[in-house]
Short mmCIF file of C-alpha atoms in Angstrom, two decimals:
data_model
loop_
_atom_site.label_atom_id
_atom_site.label_comp_id
_atom_site.label_asym_id
_atom_site.label_seq_id
_atom_site.Cartn_x
_atom_site.Cartn_y
_atom_site.Cartn_z
CA UNK P 20 0.00 0.00 0.00
CA UNK P 21 1.22 3.51 -0.88
CA UNK P 22 0.80 6.14 1.87
CA UNK P 23 1.43 9.87 1.51
CA UNK P 24 1.26 12.07 4.65
CA UNK P 25 0.93 15.85 4.25
CA UNK P 26 0.07 18.85 6.41
CA UNK P 27 -0.09 22.54 5.60
CA UNK P 28 3.30 24.23 5.94
CA UNK P 29 5.11 20.94 6.59
CA UNK P 30 7.16 18.77 4.26
CA UNK P 31 5.23 15.66 3.26
CA UNK P 32 6.53 12.11 3.56
CA UNK P 33 5.87 9.05 1.42
CA UNK P 34 5.80 5.42 2.56
CA UNK P 35 5.72 2.53 0.09
CA UNK P 36 4.70 -1.09 0.61
CA UNK P 37 2.88 -0.39 3.88
CA UNK P 38 1.01 -3.41 5.19
CA UNK P 39 -2.72 -2.78 5.82
CA UNK P 40 -3.45 -2.50 9.54
CA UNK P 41 0.13 -1.58 10.46
CA UNK P 42 0.87 1.40 12.72
CA UNK P 43 2.94 4.25 11.29
CA UNK P 44 4.76 6.78 13.47
CA UNK P 45 5.21 9.84 11.26
CA UNK P 46 7.23 12.98 11.98
CA UNK P 47 6.91 15.85 9.52
CA UNK P 48 9.61 18.50 9.31
CA UNK P 49 8.79 22.15 8.79
CA UNK P 50 8.64 22.79 5.07
CA UNK P 51 10.61 25.37 3.12
CA UNK P 52 9.62 27.38 0.05
CA UNK P 53 10.45 27.78 -3.61
CA UNK P 54 9.39 31.04 -5.28
CA UNK P 55 9.59 32.43 -8.77
CA UNK P 56 7.86 33.84 -11.83
CA UNK P 57 6.24 32.49 -14.99
CA UNK P 58 6.44 34.60 -18.17
CA UNK P 59 5.76 34.23 -21.87
CA UNK P 60 8.44 34.50 -24.58
CA UNK P 61 7.92 38.28 -24.69
CA UNK P 62 8.67 38.54 -20.98
CA UNK P 63 5.08 39.31 -19.97
CA UNK P 64 3.78 37.80 -16.71
CA UNK P 65 1.30 34.94 -16.94
CA UNK P 66 -1.47 34.69 -14.33
CA UNK P 67 -3.30 31.56 -13.11
CA UNK P 68 -0.58 29.23 -14.35
CA UNK P 69 -0.31 25.98 -12.40
CA UNK P 70 3.17 25.45 -11.00
CA UNK P 71 4.29 22.25 -9.26
CA UNK P 72 7.43 21.06 -7.50
CA UNK P 73 8.33 17.38 -7.19
CA UNK P 74 11.31 15.84 -5.35
CA UNK P 75 14.00 14.40 -7.60
CA UNK P 76 14.13 10.97 -6.00
CA UNK P 77 16.68 9.40 -8.33
CA UNK P 78 14.42 6.35 -8.85
CA UNK P 79 11.59 5.81 -11.35
CA UNK P 80 8.23 7.12 -10.13
CA UNK P 81 4.87 6.13 -11.56
CA UNK P 82 3.35 8.86 -13.71
CA UNK P 83 0.10 8.37 -11.80
CA UNK P 84 1.83 8.82 -8.43
CA UNK P 85 3.98 11.78 -9.45
CA UNK P 86 1.07 14.16 -8.88
CA UNK P 87 0.71 12.90 -5.29
CA UNK P 88 4.35 13.74 -4.62
CA UNK P 89 4.08 17.32 -5.90
CA UNK P 90 3.40 20.66 -4.21
CA UNK P 91 1.22 22.94 -6.34
CA UNK P 92 0.32 26.61 -6.57
CA UNK P 93 -0.97 29.12 -9.13
CA UNK P 94 0.63 32.35 -10.27
CA UNK P 95 -0.87 35.75 -9.42
CA UNK P 96 -1.34 38.70 -11.79
CA UNK P 97 2.41 39.40 -11.60
CA UNK P 98 3.18 35.83 -12.68
CA UNK P 99 4.58 35.18 -9.20
CA UNK P 100 4.22 31.87 -7.38
CA UNK P 101 5.18 30.52 -3.98
CA UNK P 102 5.38 26.81 -3.19
CA UNK P 103 5.20 26.00 0.53
CA UNK P 104 5.85 22.74 2.35
CA UNK P 105 8.94 21.85 0.30
CA UNK P 106 11.05 19.03 1.73
CA UNK P 107 14.82 18.65 1.74
CA UNK P 108 16.76 17.81 -1.41
CA UNK P 109 16.63 18.86 -5.04
CA UNK P 110 13.29 19.46 -6.75
CA UNK P 111 11.95 19.74 -10.27
CA UNK P 112 9.70 22.76 -10.84
CA UNK P 113 7.30 22.81 -13.80
CA UNK P 114 4.53 25.05 -15.15
CA UNK P 115 1.56 24.30 -17.42
CA UNK P 116 -1.23 26.44 -18.86
CA UNK P 117 -3.83 26.17 -21.60
CA UNK P 118 -2.49 27.52 -24.89
CA UNK P 119 1.12 27.00 -23.85
CA UNK P 120 3.58 24.16 -23.74
CA UNK P 121 5.13 23.13 -20.45
CA UNK P 122 8.32 24.48 -18.89
CA UNK P 123 10.55 22.70 -16.40
CA UNK P 124 13.58 23.53 -14.28
CA UNK P 125 15.45 20.76 -12.48
CA UNK P 126 17.88 20.71 -9.56
CA UNK P 127 16.11 23.50 -7.66
CA UNK P 128 17.02 23.69 -3.97
CA UNK P 129 14.54 24.58 -1.20
CA UNK P 130 14.66 28.32 -0.60
CA UNK P 131 15.65 28.93 -4.21
CA UNK P 132 14.05 31.08 -6.88
CA UNK P 133 13.28 30.18 -10.50
CA UNK P 134 11.82 31.86 -13.60
CA UNK P 135 9.96 29.69 -16.10
CA UNK P 136 9.27 30.73 -19.70
CA UNK P 137 6.20 29.27 -21.43
CA UNK P 138 6.07 29.02 -25.21
CA UNK P 139 2.88 28.54 -27.23
CA UNK P 140 1.61 24.96 -27.20
CA UNK P 141 -1.46 22.81 -27.60
CA UNK P 142 -3.85 21.00 -25.31
CA UNK P 143 -6.18 18.03 -25.27
CA UNK P 144 -9.83 18.12 -24.28
CA UNK P 145 -12.24 15.24 -24.11
CA UNK P 146 -14.82 13.07 -22.39
CA UNK P 147 -14.60 9.72 -20.59
CA UNK P 148 -17.65 7.45 -21.01
CA UNK P 149 -18.75 4.21 -19.34
CA UNK P 150 -19.79 1.08 -21.34
CA UNK P 151 -23.32 2.51 -21.73
CA UNK P 152 -22.04 5.83 -23.06
CA UNK P 153 -22.70 7.78 -19.86
CA UNK P 154 -20.07 10.27 -18.61
CA UNK P 155 -17.72 9.06 -15.88
CA UNK P 156 -16.95 11.49 -13.07
CA UNK P 157 -13.68 11.19 -11.13
CA UNK P 158 -11.68 9.36 -13.79
CA UNK P 159 -7.96 10.16 -13.94
CA UNK P 160 -6.55 11.01 -17.36
CA UNK P 161 -2.95 11.29 -18.59
CA UNK P 162 -1.31 11.68 -22.03
CA UNK P 163 2.10 10.47 -23.26
CA UNK P 164 3.87 11.42 -26.46
CA UNK P 165 4.30 8.64 -29.03
CA UNK P 166 6.21 6.59 -30.04
CA UNK P 167 8.57 6.31 -27.03
CA UNK P 168 6.07 7.47 -24.38
CA UNK P 169 8.71 9.63 -22.71
CA UNK P 170 6.98 13.00 -22.35
CA UNK P 171 3.82 12.97 -20.23
CA UNK P 172 1.11 15.42 -19.27
CA UNK P 173 -0.16 16.21 -15.82
CA UNK P 174 -2.85 13.93 -14.38
CA UNK P 175 -6.30 15.51 -14.59
CA UNK P 176 -9.67 14.43 -13.15
CA UNK P 177 -12.94 14.36 -15.07
CA UNK P 178 -15.86 16.52 -13.89
CA UNK P 179 -19.53 15.56 -13.49
CA UNK P 180 -19.94 15.57 -17.29
CA UNK P 181 -16.91 13.32 -17.74
CA UNK P 182 -14.92 16.17 -19.27
CA UNK P 183 -11.21 16.84 -18.90
CA UNK P 184 -8.46 19.10 -20.25
CA UNK P 185 -4.75 18.31 -20.52
CA UNK P 186 -2.79 21.57 -20.96
CA UNK P 187 0.88 22.20 -21.63
CA UNK P 188 1.45 19.76 -24.51
CA UNK P 189 4.18 20.09 -27.11
CA UNK P 190 3.16 19.43 -30.74
CA UNK P 191 3.10 15.73 -31.66
CA UNK P 192 1.08 12.52 -31.45
CA UNK P 193 -0.16 11.28 -28.09
CA UNK P 194 -1.67 8.24 -26.43
CA UNK P 195 -4.25 9.16 -23.79
CA UNK P 196 -5.04 6.79 -20.91
CA UNK P 197 -8.02 7.11 -18.57
CA UNK P 198 -8.49 5.09 -15.38
CA UNK P 199 -11.30 4.64 -12.85
CA UNK P 200 -11.62 2.17 -9.97
CA UNK P 201 -14.84 0.66 -11.38
CA UNK P 202 -13.59 -0.01 -14.92
CA UNK P 203 -10.69 -1.21 -17.02
CA UNK P 204 -8.42 1.59 -18.28
CA UNK P 205 -9.45 3.25 -21.54
CA UNK P 206 -6.96 4.20 -24.26
CA UNK P 207 -7.01 6.51 -27.29
CA UNK P 208 -3.90 6.47 -29.50
CA UNK P 209 -2.59 8.56 -32.38
CA UNK P 210 -4.14 11.83 -31.16
CA UNK P 211 -2.42 14.74 -32.95
CA UNK P 212 -1.79 17.95 -31.00
CA UNK P 213 -0.76 21.02 -33.00
CA UNK P 214 1.10 24.06 -31.72
CA UNK P 215 -1.35 26.54 -30.23
CA UNK P 216 -4.23 24.18 -31.08
CA UNK P 217 -6.80 22.01 -29.33
CA UNK P 218 -7.44 18.32 -29.98
CA UNK P 219 -10.61 16.51 -28.88
CA UNK P 220 -10.95 12.86 -27.88
CA UNK P 221 -13.56 10.53 -26.39
CA UNK P 222 -12.31 7.64 -24.24
CA UNK P 223 -14.72 4.74 -23.58
CA UNK P 224 -14.18 2.53 -20.54
CA UNK P 225 -14.98 -1.21 -20.42
CA UNK P 226 -15.62 -3.57 -17.51
CA UNK P 227 -12.42 -5.48 -18.25
CA UNK P 228 -11.13 -9.01 -17.81
CA UNK P 229 -9.16 -10.61 -14.97
CA UNK P 230 -5.95 -12.41 -16.03
CA UNK P 231 -4.56 -15.07 -13.69
CA UNK P 232 -1.76 -17.63 -13.72
CA UNK P 233 1.23 -19.01 -11.83
CA UNK P 234 4.99 -18.62 -12.27
CA UNK P 235 6.99 -21.82 -11.78
CA UNK P 236 10.52 -23.04 -12.43
CA UNK P 237 11.45 -26.07 -14.54
CA UNK P 238 10.78 -28.31 -11.53
CA UNK P 239 7.28 -26.83 -11.16
CA UNK P 240 8.20 -25.00 -7.96
CA UNK P 241 6.49 -21.60 -7.50
CA UNK P 242 8.49 -18.45 -8.22
CA UNK P 243 8.23 -14.96 -6.75
CA UNK P 244 8.26 -12.52 -9.64
CA UNK P 245 6.07 -10.22 -11.70
CA UNK P 246 3.90 -10.25 -14.81
CA UNK P 247 3.02 -7.18 -16.89
CA UNK P 248 1.56 -6.18 -20.23
CA UNK P 249 4.27 -5.17 -22.73
CA UNK P 250 2.42 -4.95 -26.05
CA UNK P 251 -1.18 -4.47 -27.14
CA UNK P 252 -2.42 -5.03 -30.69
CA UNK P 253 1.18 -5.60 -31.78
CA UNK P 254 2.42 -2.21 -30.52
CA UNK P 255 4.48 -1.24 -27.45
CA UNK P 256 2.22 -0.31 -24.58
CA UNK P 257 2.10 3.19 -23.12
CA UNK P 258 3.86 3.52 -19.77
CA UNK P 259 0.74 4.91 -18.11
CA UNK P 260 -1.16 1.78 -19.15
CA UNK P 261 1.68 -0.65 -18.37
CA UNK P 262 1.81 0.64 -14.79
CA UNK P 263 -1.82 -0.41 -14.35
CA UNK P 264 -1.66 -3.81 -16.07
CA UNK P 265 0.88 -5.59 -13.90
CA UNK P 266 1.02 -7.76 -10.78
CA UNK P 267 3.57 -9.31 -8.45
CA UNK P 268 3.24 -12.98 -7.61
CA UNK P 269 2.69 -14.28 -4.12
CA UNK P 270 4.84 -16.89 -2.40
CA UNK P 271 2.78 -19.54 -4.18
CA UNK P 272 3.66 -18.06 -7.59
CA UNK P 273 0.09 -17.02 -8.36
CA UNK P 274 -0.76 -13.64 -9.86
CA UNK P 275 -3.91 -11.79 -10.86
CA UNK P 276 -4.25 -8.67 -13.01
CA UNK P 277 -7.75 -7.22 -12.71
CA UNK P 278 -9.68 -5.03 -15.14
CA UNK P 279 -7.62 -5.57 -18.29
CA UNK P 280 -9.22 -4.02 -21.41
CA UNK P 281 -10.14 -6.42 -24.24
CA UNK P 282 -7.49 -6.91 -26.93
CA UNK P 283 -4.48 -8.90 -28.11
CA UNK P 284 -1.63 -8.71 -25.58
CA UNK P 285 1.93 -9.80 -25.07
CA UNK P 286 2.69 -10.20 -21.36
CA UNK P 287 6.18 -10.32 -19.90
CA UNK P 288 6.96 -12.63 -16.96
CA UNK P 289 10.15 -12.50 -14.92
CA UNK P 290 11.63 -13.69 -11.63
CA UNK P 291 15.00 -13.11 -10.01
CA UNK P 292 17.62 -15.57 -11.24
CA UNK P 293 15.49 -16.70 -14.18
CA UNK P 294 15.16 -15.72 -17.82
CA UNK P 295 12.14 -13.65 -18.77
CA UNK P 296 9.37 -15.00 -20.97
CA UNK P 297 6.79 -13.50 -23.32
CA UNK P 298 3.22 -14.83 -23.24
CA UNK P 299 0.55 -14.05 -25.83
CA UNK P 300 -3.01 -13.60 -24.60
CA UNK P 301 -6.22 -12.88 -26.50
CA UNK P 302 -8.82 -11.20 -24.30
CA UNK P 303 -12.37 -11.12 -25.66
CA UNK P 304 -14.89 -8.47 -24.67
CA UNK P 305 -17.32 -11.10 -23.34
CA UNK P 306 -14.79 -12.88 -21.13
CA UNK P 307 -14.75 -12.22 -17.40
CA UNK P 308 -11.57 -14.18 -16.59
CA UNK P 309 -8.75 -15.90 -18.45
CA UNK P 310 -6.36 -18.29 -16.69
CA UNK P 311 -2.94 -18.64 -18.33
CA UNK P 312 -2.09 -21.66 -16.18
CA UNK P 313 1.51 -22.42 -15.21
CA UNK P 314 4.16 -20.21 -16.84
CA UNK P 315 7.56 -21.90 -16.69
CA UNK P 316 10.71 -19.78 -16.42
CA UNK P 317 14.15 -21.26 -17.02
CA UNK P 318 17.12 -20.38 -14.86
CA UNK P 319 19.02 -17.45 -16.37
CA UNK P 320 22.66 -17.20 -17.37
CA UNK P 321 25.28 -15.85 -14.97
CA UNK P 322 27.57 -12.87 -15.59
CA UNK P 323 31.02 -13.09 -14.03
CA UNK P 324 34.12 -10.93 -14.15
CA UNK P 325 36.76 -9.00 -12.18
CA UNK P 326 36.89 -5.44 -10.88
CA UNK P 327 40.28 -3.76 -11.24
CA UNK P 328 41.69 -0.31 -10.66
CA UNK P 329 43.22 1.63 -13.55
CA UNK P 330 46.58 0.16 -12.46
CA UNK P 331 45.23 -3.39 -12.69
CA UNK P 332 44.95 -4.00 -8.93
CA UNK P 333 41.97 -6.17 -7.86
CA UNK P 334 39.24 -4.34 -5.93
CA UNK P 335 37.72 -6.26 -3.02
CA UNK P 336 34.15 -5.85 -1.72
CA UNK P 337 32.99 -3.95 -4.82
CA UNK P 338 29.22 -3.96 -5.33
CA UNK P 339 28.00 -5.11 -8.75
CA UNK P 340 24.53 -4.43 -10.15
CA UNK P 341 22.78 -5.14 -13.43
CA UNK P 342 20.19 -2.87 -14.94
CA UNK P 343 17.10 -4.34 -16.58
CA UNK P 344 14.63 -2.16 -18.46
CA UNK P 345 11.12 -2.69 -17.14
CA UNK P 346 8.35 -0.95 -19.10
CA UNK P 347 6.24 -0.53 -15.98
CA UNK P 348 8.98 0.87 -13.77
CA UNK P 349 11.65 2.13 -16.14
CA UNK P 350 15.13 0.83 -15.38
CA UNK P 351 15.50 -1.32 -12.29
CA UNK P 352 18.57 -2.65 -10.54
CA UNK P 353 19.15 -6.22 -9.43
#
C-alpha cells in the first residue's frame, strides 16, 4: 500500500509497501519554500498558471503517483508563485497552462528562486464514457507522447460531465489513458496535437477481464516474480497503461491482473535468477476471466568478471549491479 502524509506548511513524507493494519509513526519536518515567476516569450507575466514542484528521487516514479508527490500553486497577476511545504533535497519545478507548452527547471534547492518561460503549445480536451455511453466522473486522465512514451502530461480528473483538459502539450502525437476504480483503463492512441491548437478525444471505458496464472521453475516449484503487459495489438504499450496492467506474484507463484481491457496482448513474466518470458493472450470483450495456467521460467545465465583499478589491482568488496529495463517501472537494478 502507498501512503502519503501531508500537512499545511510541513514537508510531506511518502511510505511505500505499507502493510494494511500496520501502525505508522510519522514525523513531519517544517517545510521550506520555492518562489519564482512564470512569463511568456515576450517577458510578460502569466497569471493563473499551475506550478508544481516534485522531489527528484533518483528512482523511477509512476506517472500516476507523481502528482501525489508534488506541491502545487498558481501564479498571481504578476506571474509570481510561492510553493510552501517543500522538503529537503533537489526538486523539479514545472509550469503548465492552456495555450502554452510546459516548462521545467530541475535541480532546484529549497529556498531557491526560479523563472519559467512558457512558449505557445497545444492541449487536449475530451470526455470519458462508461460502457453505456454515460459520462464518468472522477476518472484520472494522462497523455504520453508517441512513439517512445517519454513526455507525459499532468494527471487531470474528469468533472460531473466526464470532461477533462490536458494543458501544456508540445506538438506531436499522443496516447491518452483514462483510469477509474470501477472499470478497465481506456486508451485513445494517435491523437495529434498542433502548436497553439486544441485536440478533442472521447475515451470509452470497459468492464475489463481478470488475467490469472502461476509462475513456476522447470521443476514446477512456485516463483516470486512479476507479470506485466508489454504490447497491445502488436504495438508497445504506453507507460501509463503498463503501470496499471501488472502484478507481483505471491509466495505460491500465483498472480492476478484485474480489469484488463479487451485486446491482443503480449505479457512479460520474470523472476530473479530466471530468464524472462513473453506470453501471448487474447482477451475477448465477453470474457470475465482468463487463466494462463503455469508459466515456466528457465534459470538465467550468470555474468562473471573481475573489478580492477586503472593500475590493474583487484578491488575487493565492490558492489555489482545489473540494470534491466522494465516498461512498468523504467530501469531497475538487481
